[in-house]
Structures are given as C-alpha cells and as structure tokens.
Short mmCIF file of C-alpha atoms in Angstrom, two decimals:
data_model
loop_
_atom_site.label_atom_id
_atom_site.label_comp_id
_atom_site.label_asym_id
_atom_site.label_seq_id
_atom_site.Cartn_x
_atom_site.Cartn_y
_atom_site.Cartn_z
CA UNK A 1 0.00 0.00 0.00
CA UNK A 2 1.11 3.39 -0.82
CA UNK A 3 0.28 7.16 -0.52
CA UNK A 4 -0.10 9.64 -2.56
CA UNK A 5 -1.36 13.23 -3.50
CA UNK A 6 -3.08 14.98 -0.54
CA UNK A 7 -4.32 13.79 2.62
CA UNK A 8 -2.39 10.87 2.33
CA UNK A 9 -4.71 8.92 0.21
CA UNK A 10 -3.37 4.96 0.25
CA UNK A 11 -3.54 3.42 -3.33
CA UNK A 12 -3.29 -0.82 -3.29
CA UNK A 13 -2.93 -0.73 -7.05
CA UNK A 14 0.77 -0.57 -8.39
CA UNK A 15 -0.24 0.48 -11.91
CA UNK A 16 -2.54 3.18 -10.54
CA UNK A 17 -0.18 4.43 -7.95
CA UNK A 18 2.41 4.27 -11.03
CA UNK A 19 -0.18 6.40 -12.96
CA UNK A 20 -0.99 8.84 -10.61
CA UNK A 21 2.30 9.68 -9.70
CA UNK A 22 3.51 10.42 -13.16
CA UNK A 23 0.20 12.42 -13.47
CA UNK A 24 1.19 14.65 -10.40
CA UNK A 25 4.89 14.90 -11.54
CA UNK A 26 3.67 16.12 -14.90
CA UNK A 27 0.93 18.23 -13.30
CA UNK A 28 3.93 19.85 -11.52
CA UNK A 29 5.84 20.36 -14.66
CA UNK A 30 3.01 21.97 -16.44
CA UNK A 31 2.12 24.51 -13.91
CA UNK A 32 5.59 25.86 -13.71
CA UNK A 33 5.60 25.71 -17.76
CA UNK A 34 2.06 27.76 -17.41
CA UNK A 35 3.61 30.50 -15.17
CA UNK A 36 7.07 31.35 -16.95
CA UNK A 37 7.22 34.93 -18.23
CA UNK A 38 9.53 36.72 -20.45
CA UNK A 39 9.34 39.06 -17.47
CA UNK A 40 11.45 37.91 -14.44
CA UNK A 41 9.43 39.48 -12.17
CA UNK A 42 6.54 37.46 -13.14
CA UNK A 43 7.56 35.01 -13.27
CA UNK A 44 8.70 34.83 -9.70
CA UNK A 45 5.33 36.30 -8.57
CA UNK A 46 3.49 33.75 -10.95
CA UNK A 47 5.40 30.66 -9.23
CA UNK A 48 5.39 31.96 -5.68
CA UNK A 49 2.59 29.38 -4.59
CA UNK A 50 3.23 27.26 -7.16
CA UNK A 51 7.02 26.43 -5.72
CA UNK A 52 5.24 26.28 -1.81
CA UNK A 53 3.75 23.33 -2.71
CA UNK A 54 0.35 23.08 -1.64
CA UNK A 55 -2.44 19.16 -1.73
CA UNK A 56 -2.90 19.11 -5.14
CA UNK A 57 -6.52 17.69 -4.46
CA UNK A 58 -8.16 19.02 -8.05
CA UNK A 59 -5.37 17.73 -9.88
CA UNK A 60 -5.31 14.11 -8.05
CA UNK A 61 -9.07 14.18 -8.71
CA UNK A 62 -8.76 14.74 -12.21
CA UNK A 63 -5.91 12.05 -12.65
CA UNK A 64 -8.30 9.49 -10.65
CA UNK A 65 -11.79 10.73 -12.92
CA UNK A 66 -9.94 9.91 -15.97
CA UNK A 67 -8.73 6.45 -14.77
CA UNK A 68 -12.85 5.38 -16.30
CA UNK A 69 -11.25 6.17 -19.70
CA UNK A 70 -7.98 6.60 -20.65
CA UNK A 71 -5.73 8.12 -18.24
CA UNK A 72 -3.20 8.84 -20.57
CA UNK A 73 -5.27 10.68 -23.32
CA UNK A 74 -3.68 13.86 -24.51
CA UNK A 75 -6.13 16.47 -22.68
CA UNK A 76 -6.08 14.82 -18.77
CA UNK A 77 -2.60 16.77 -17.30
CA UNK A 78 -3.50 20.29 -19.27
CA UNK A 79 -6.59 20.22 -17.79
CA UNK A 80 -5.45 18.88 -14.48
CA UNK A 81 -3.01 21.67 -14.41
CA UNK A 82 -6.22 24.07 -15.38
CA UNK A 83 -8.20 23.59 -12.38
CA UNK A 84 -4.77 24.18 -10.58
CA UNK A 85 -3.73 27.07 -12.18
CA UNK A 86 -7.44 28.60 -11.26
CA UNK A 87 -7.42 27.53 -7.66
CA UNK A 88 -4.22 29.19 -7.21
CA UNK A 89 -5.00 32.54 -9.08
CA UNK A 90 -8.52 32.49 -6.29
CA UNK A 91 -5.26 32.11 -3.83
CA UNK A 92 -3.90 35.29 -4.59
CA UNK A 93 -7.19 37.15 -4.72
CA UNK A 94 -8.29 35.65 -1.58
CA UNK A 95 -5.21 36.61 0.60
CA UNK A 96 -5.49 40.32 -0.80
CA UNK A 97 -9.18 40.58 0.47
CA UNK A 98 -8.19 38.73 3.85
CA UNK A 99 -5.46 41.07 3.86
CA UNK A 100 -3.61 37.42 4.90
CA UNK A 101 0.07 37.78 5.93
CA UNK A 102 1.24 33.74 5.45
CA UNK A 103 -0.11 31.72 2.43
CA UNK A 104 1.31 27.52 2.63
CA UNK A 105 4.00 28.44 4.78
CA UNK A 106 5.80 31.23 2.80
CA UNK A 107 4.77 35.13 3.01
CA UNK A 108 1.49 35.83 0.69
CA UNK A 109 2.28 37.73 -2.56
CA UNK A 110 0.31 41.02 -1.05
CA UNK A 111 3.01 41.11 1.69
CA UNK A 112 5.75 40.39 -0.56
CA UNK A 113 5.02 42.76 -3.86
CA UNK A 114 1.48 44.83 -2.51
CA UNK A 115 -1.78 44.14 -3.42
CA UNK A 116 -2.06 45.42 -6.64
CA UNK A 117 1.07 42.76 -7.92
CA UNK A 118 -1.20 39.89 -6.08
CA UNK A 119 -3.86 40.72 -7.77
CA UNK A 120 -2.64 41.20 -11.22
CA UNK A 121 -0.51 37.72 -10.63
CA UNK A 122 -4.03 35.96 -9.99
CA UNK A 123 -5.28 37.45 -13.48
CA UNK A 124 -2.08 36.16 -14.53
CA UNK A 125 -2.69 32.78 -14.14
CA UNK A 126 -6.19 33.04 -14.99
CA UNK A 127 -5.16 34.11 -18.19
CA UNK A 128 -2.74 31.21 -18.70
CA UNK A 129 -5.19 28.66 -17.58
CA UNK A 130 -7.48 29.98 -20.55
CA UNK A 131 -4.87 29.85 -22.96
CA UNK A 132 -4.59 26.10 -22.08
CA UNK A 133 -7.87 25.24 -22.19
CA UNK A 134 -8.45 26.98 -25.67
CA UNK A 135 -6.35 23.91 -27.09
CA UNK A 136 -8.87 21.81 -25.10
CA UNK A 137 -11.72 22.75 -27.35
CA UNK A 138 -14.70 25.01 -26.87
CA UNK A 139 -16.95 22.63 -24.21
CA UNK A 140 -13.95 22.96 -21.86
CA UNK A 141 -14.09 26.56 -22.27
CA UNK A 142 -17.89 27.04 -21.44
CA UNK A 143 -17.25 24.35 -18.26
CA UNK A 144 -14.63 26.41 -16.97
CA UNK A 145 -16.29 29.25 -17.68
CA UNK A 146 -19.80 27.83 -15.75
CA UNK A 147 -17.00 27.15 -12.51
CA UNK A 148 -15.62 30.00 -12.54
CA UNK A 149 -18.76 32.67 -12.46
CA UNK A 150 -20.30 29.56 -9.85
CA UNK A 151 -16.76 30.99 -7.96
CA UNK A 152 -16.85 34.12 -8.52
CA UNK A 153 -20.84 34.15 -7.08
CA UNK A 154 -19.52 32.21 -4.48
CA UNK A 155 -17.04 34.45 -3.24
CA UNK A 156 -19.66 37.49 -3.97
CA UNK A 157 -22.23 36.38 -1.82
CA UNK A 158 -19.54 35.54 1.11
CA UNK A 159 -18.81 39.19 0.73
CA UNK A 160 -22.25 40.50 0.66
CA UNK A 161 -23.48 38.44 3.43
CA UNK A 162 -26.94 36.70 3.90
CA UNK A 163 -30.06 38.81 2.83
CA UNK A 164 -32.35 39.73 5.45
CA UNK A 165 -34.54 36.60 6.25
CA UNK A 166 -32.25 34.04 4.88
CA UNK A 167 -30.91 31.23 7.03
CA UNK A 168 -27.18 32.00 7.45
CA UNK A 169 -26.44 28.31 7.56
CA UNK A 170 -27.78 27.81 3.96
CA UNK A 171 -26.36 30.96 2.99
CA UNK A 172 -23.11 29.03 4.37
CA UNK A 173 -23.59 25.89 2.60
CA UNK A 174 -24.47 27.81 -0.77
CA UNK A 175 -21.20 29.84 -0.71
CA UNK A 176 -18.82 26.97 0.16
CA UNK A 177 -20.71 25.16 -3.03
CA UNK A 178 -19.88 28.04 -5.21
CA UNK A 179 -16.46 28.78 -3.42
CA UNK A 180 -15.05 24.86 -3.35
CA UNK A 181 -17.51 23.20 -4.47
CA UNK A 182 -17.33 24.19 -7.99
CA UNK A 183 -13.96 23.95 -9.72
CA UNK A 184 -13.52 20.53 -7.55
CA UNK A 185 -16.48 18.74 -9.23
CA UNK A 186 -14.91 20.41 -13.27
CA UNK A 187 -11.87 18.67 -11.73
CA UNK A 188 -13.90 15.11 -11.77
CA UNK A 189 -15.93 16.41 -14.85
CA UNK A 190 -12.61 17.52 -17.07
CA UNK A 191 -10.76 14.10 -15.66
CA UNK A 192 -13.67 11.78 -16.92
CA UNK A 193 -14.32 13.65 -19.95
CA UNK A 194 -11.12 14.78 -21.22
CA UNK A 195 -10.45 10.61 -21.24
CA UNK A 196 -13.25 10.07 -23.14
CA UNK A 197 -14.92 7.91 -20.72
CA UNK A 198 -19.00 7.47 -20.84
CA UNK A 199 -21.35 10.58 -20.59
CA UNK A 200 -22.95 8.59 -17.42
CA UNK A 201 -19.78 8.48 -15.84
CA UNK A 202 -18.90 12.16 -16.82
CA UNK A 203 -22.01 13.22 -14.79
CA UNK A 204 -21.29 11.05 -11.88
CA UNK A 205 -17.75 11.79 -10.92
CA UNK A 206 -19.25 15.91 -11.85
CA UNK A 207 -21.73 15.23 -8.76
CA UNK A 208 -19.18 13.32 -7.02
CA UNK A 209 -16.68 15.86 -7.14
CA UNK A 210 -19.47 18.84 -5.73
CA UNK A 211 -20.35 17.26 -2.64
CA UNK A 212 -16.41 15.98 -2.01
CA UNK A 213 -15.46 19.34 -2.36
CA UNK A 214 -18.18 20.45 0.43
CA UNK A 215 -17.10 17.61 2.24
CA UNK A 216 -13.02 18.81 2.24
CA UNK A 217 -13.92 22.37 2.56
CA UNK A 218 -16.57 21.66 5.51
CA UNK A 219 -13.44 19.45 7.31
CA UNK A 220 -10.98 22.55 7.09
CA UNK A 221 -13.51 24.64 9.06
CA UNK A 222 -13.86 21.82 11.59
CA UNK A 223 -10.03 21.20 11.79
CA UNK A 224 -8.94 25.38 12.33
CA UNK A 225 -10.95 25.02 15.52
CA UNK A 226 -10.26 21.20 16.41
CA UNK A 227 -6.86 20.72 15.10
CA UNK A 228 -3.12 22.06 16.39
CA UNK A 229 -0.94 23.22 14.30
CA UNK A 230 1.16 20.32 14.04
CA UNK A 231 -2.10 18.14 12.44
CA UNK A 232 -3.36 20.88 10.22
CA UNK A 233 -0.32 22.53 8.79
CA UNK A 234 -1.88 25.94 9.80
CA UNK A 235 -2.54 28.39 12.96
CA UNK A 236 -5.61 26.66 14.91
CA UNK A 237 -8.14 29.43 14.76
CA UNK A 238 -7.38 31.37 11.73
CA UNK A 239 -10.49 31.91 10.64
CA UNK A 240 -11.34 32.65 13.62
CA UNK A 241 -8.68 35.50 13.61
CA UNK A 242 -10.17 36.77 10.10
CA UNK A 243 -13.55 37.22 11.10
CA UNK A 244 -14.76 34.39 8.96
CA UNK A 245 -17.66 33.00 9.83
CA UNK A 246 -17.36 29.21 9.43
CA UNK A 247 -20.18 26.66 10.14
CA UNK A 248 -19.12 25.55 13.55
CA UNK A 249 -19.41 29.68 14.75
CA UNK A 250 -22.72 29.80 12.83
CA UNK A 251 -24.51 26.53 14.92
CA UNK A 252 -23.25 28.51 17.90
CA UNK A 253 -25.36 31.38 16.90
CA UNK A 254 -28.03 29.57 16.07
CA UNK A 255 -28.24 27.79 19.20
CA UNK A 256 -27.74 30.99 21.28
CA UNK A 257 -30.49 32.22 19.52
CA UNK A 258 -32.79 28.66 19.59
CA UNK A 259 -31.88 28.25 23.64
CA UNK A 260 -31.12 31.32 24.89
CA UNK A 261 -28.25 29.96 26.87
CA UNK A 262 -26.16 32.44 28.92
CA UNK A 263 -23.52 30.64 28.65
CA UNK A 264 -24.01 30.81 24.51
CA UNK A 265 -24.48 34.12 24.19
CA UNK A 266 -21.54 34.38 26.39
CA UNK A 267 -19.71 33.13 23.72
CA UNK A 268 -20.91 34.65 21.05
CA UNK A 269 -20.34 38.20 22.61
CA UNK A 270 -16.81 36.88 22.59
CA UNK A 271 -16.76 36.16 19.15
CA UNK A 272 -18.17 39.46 18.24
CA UNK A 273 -15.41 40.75 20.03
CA UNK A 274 -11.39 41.28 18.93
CA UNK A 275 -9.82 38.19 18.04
CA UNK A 276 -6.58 39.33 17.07
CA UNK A 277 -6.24 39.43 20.93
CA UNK A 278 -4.40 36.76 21.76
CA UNK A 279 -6.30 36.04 25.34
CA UNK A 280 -9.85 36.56 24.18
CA UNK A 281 -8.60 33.87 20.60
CA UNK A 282 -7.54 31.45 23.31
CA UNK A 283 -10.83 31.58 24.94
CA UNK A 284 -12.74 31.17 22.17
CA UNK A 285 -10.68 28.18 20.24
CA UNK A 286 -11.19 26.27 24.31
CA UNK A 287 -15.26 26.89 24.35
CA UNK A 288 -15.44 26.21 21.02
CA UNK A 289 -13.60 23.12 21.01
CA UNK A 290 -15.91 21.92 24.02
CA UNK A 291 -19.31 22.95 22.34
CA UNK A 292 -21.91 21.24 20.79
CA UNK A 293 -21.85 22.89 17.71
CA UNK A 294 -18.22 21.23 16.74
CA UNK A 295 -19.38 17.83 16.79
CA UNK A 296 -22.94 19.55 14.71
CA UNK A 297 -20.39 20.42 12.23
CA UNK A 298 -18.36 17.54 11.99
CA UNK A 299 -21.56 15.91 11.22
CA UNK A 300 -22.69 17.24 8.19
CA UNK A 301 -18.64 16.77 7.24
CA UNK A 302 -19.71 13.34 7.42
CA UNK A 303 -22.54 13.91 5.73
CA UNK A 304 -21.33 15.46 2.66
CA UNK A 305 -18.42 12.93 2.50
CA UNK A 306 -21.24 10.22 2.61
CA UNK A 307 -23.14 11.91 -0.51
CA UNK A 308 -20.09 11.84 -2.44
CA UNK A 309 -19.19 7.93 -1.72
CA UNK A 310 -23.18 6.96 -2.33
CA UNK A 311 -22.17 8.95 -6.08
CA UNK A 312 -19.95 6.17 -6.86
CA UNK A 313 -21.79 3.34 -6.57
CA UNK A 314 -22.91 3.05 -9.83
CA UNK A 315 -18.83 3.06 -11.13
CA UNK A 316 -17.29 -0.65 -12.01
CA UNK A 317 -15.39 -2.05 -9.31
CA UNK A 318 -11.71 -1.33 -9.24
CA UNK A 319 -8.66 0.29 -7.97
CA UNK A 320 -9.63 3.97 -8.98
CA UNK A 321 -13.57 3.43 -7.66
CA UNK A 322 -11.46 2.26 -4.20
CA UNK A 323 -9.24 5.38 -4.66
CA UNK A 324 -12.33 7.88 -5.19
CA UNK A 325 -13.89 6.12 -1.99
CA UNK A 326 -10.32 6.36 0.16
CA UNK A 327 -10.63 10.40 -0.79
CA UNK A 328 -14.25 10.51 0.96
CA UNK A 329 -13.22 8.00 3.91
CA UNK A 330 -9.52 10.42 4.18
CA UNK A 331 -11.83 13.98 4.52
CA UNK A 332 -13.36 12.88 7.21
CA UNK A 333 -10.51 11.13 8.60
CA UNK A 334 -9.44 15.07 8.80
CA UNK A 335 -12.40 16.34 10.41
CA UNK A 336 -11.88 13.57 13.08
#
C-alpha cells in the first residue's frame, strides 16, 4: 500500500499508484511551464505558490476521474493543471481581500510585492489557464467558464453576506458550493471527460466531485478550531482570527439564539469581540472546542463525504472506484 497526493490517500494498485504519480509529476511540470514569463518578475510572482507546494486535491481528482477512460489521453494533465492554475490565481485574490500575511507556509504575494502585484498575478494565471484550455476545445471553455462565475458568485455572496430573512447556515452551505464546491467537481468532470470515458460516468464523478469538495472544505472549518498546528499545517483558529464566519461559529449562533443559553451568548459576545487578541482567541478556540456545535459540524462533514461515496456506486469495481472512496473515507478522517 502506498500514498499519494493529498491527505495521504493509500492506493493498493501498483499500476494506478504508477499512474498517478507520473500524473502529479507532470501536473507539476506543467504549472511551472504555465507561469514562466519573459518578465522575471513574473515570473517569480506567478510561481510563488506554485514552488510552496500546496495538496494538489483538483489535480489528483482529475488524474483518478480519468482512470474510467484513458488516463493517458492527450487532454487529462493540461486540464489537471487548469483547475490548478485557477485555484491558485482564487489564492492570490483571496489573501489580498483577507489582507492574509502567510499563504502555505511562505509570506502571501500582497506582503511580498502589494496588493495590486497579487492581484494582477491571480489574473495572470487566470489568463494562462485559458490559454490552455483553448487547445482543449470550446466545451472545456464554457465548463470552466460555468465554474468559474459559480466561484466568482460564491465568493460574492460571502462578501455580501446573507439577505435579510435568509438562514445563514444555507447561505453558508451555498457559498462553500460556489467557493469549493465548484472547480472541484470540473476537476472530476474535465478528468472523466477529457479521457473520453462514458457521458454517465462524466455526470457522476461531476456530482461526485461537488459534494467531495463540500465535504473537504466543511473538514478545514472543523479542523482550524479542532486541530493544532502540528495536524493541520496551519494556525488553529485562523479563521477565527479573520472574522470568517465558518459553520461551527454559525450553529453557535443559532443555538444561542434557539436556547437562549447564557452561557451561549456568552460566547458569542466573545466572538463578536477582537480576536486578534491573543487572550480573548484562546478563549474562544477552548469553548469552542468543548461545544456542541463542533461535533454539529463535523456531522454534516460526514454527511457530505457520505453523498459523495453513495455517487460512486454506480462506477465498475476497481482500484480507482477504491481510490475515489479512500478520498471521501480520508476527509473525514481530517475532520476527526
């Protein structure tokens, strides 16, 4: 048994693991292909994240989606290294409207070179991503296209905040889906189709790939309160920090507001509060990590992860249906 790609996904198969590990290396080498410049400067903006490393998830999903055709059919890495090359352009843009200071371990671009150079490096790599997919034909085109304004919307409404009357949970739920959940079900869609596997199967590792993506993104909100630093790879309670308001902080509210429990508005006084102090951020991480509303969150985790596997039944049995399955059993692995 080995492991590969993100989250330490075991693969049993030698001629998948073979497979998917030549995918990944040639992933690698097309992204840093994709973001060269005649301009030096660029360039080294343009492979900042790029050379930190990072999971790779989209790309390991497209490599595994096109494992129902044939995995080594001209169109799988480019468009592997699309979905890549998008997620890390949303990188740039998101650390400039977090105003983030770390990104993967290394400085963010906006502290390095200013915000403006982060965010003209994202549109850098957006355009490069297009210019691949052009040679991919025009249906790639209008499916990135679909992801990306389902991102973009995403990322919109996370801004503007629930309208008056709207559950905040489902306003949650719909942003993560346009936020995540959208470029990580074109990575299962592009990996299927791109190998010329069946339409069916196209449209089941599409749906697949939505609800995993809920599922990963759902398990990283669970894991910034849950985790320390040494599991996660990241500051426990950074989001926290940020002001984001992540599923686990919304269930508090709710229940503060369902119960009317002192000790729950309590808390979420506190988290209305400063959390850039240190004190009050330690506070919060230890009632939060002791409430009711972690273990709420974890379960829909679950939940999502569950959706996704239940996708897959329909695949033939084999190594890559096992792989797809580890990915689902692994993101929940991470939300404990």
């Amino acid at each position: 048994m080995s492991f590969v790609g993100p989250l330490g996904l075991s693969v049993r198969d030698r001629t998948l693991e073979a497979d998917t590990q030549a995918g990944l290396t040639a992933v690698e080498e097309g992204l840093l292909e994709a973001t060269k410049s005649e301009v030096p400067f660029i360039t080294e903006a343009a492979q900042h994240l790029v050379r930190a490393g990072g999971k790779r998830f989209r790309p390991l999903l497209v490599l595994l989606a096109a494992q129902f055709g044939d995995p080594h059919a001209p169109g799988v890495v480019p468009s592997a290294v699309v979905v890549e090359l998008t997620h890390l352009a949303t990188l740039y843009h998101d650390d400039v409207m977090d105003e983030a200071e770390v990104r993967r371990g290394v400085s963010s671009a906006n502290v390095r070179w200013g915000n403006s150079v982060a965010v003209l490096t994202g549109d850098f790599l957006f355009a490069r991503a297009s210019h691949i997919l052009a040679d991919l034909g025009p249906e790639a085109v209008r499916i990135q296209a679909e992801a990306f304004e389902r991102l973009v919307t995403g990322q919109i409404l996370e801004t503007a905040g629930p309208r008056d009357g709207r559950d905040p949970v489902e306003h949650y739920l719909d942003v993560l889906a346009g936020k995540t959940g959208s470029l990580i079900a074109v990575s299962g869609r592009f990996g299927a189709m791109m190998s010329g596997a069946d339409e069916s199967i196209v449209s089941i590792l599409t749906q697949y790939g939505e609800r995993l993506g809920m599922a990963f993104q759902l398990a990283d909100d669970v894991l910034d309160i849950a985790s320390d630093s040494h599991e996660s790879g990241k500051t426990p309670g950074t989001d926290l920090r940020e002001g984001v308001a992540t599923l686990p902080v919304l269930y508090v509210r709710e229940r503060a507001e369902a119960t009317g429990s002192a000790e729950d508005r309590e808390l979420c006084e506190l988290l209305a509060g400063d959390l850039t102090d240190d004190a009050r951020h330690a506070e919060v991480l230890r009632r939060l990590r002791a409430h009711p509303a972690l273990e709420q969150a974890r379960r829909v985790t679950v939940r999502y992860a569950a959706e996704a596997r239940s996708m897959l039944a329909p695949l033939p049995e084999g190594p890559a249906k096992a792989a797809l399955e580890g990915l689902c059993d692994a993101v929940v692995h991470r939300a404990g």
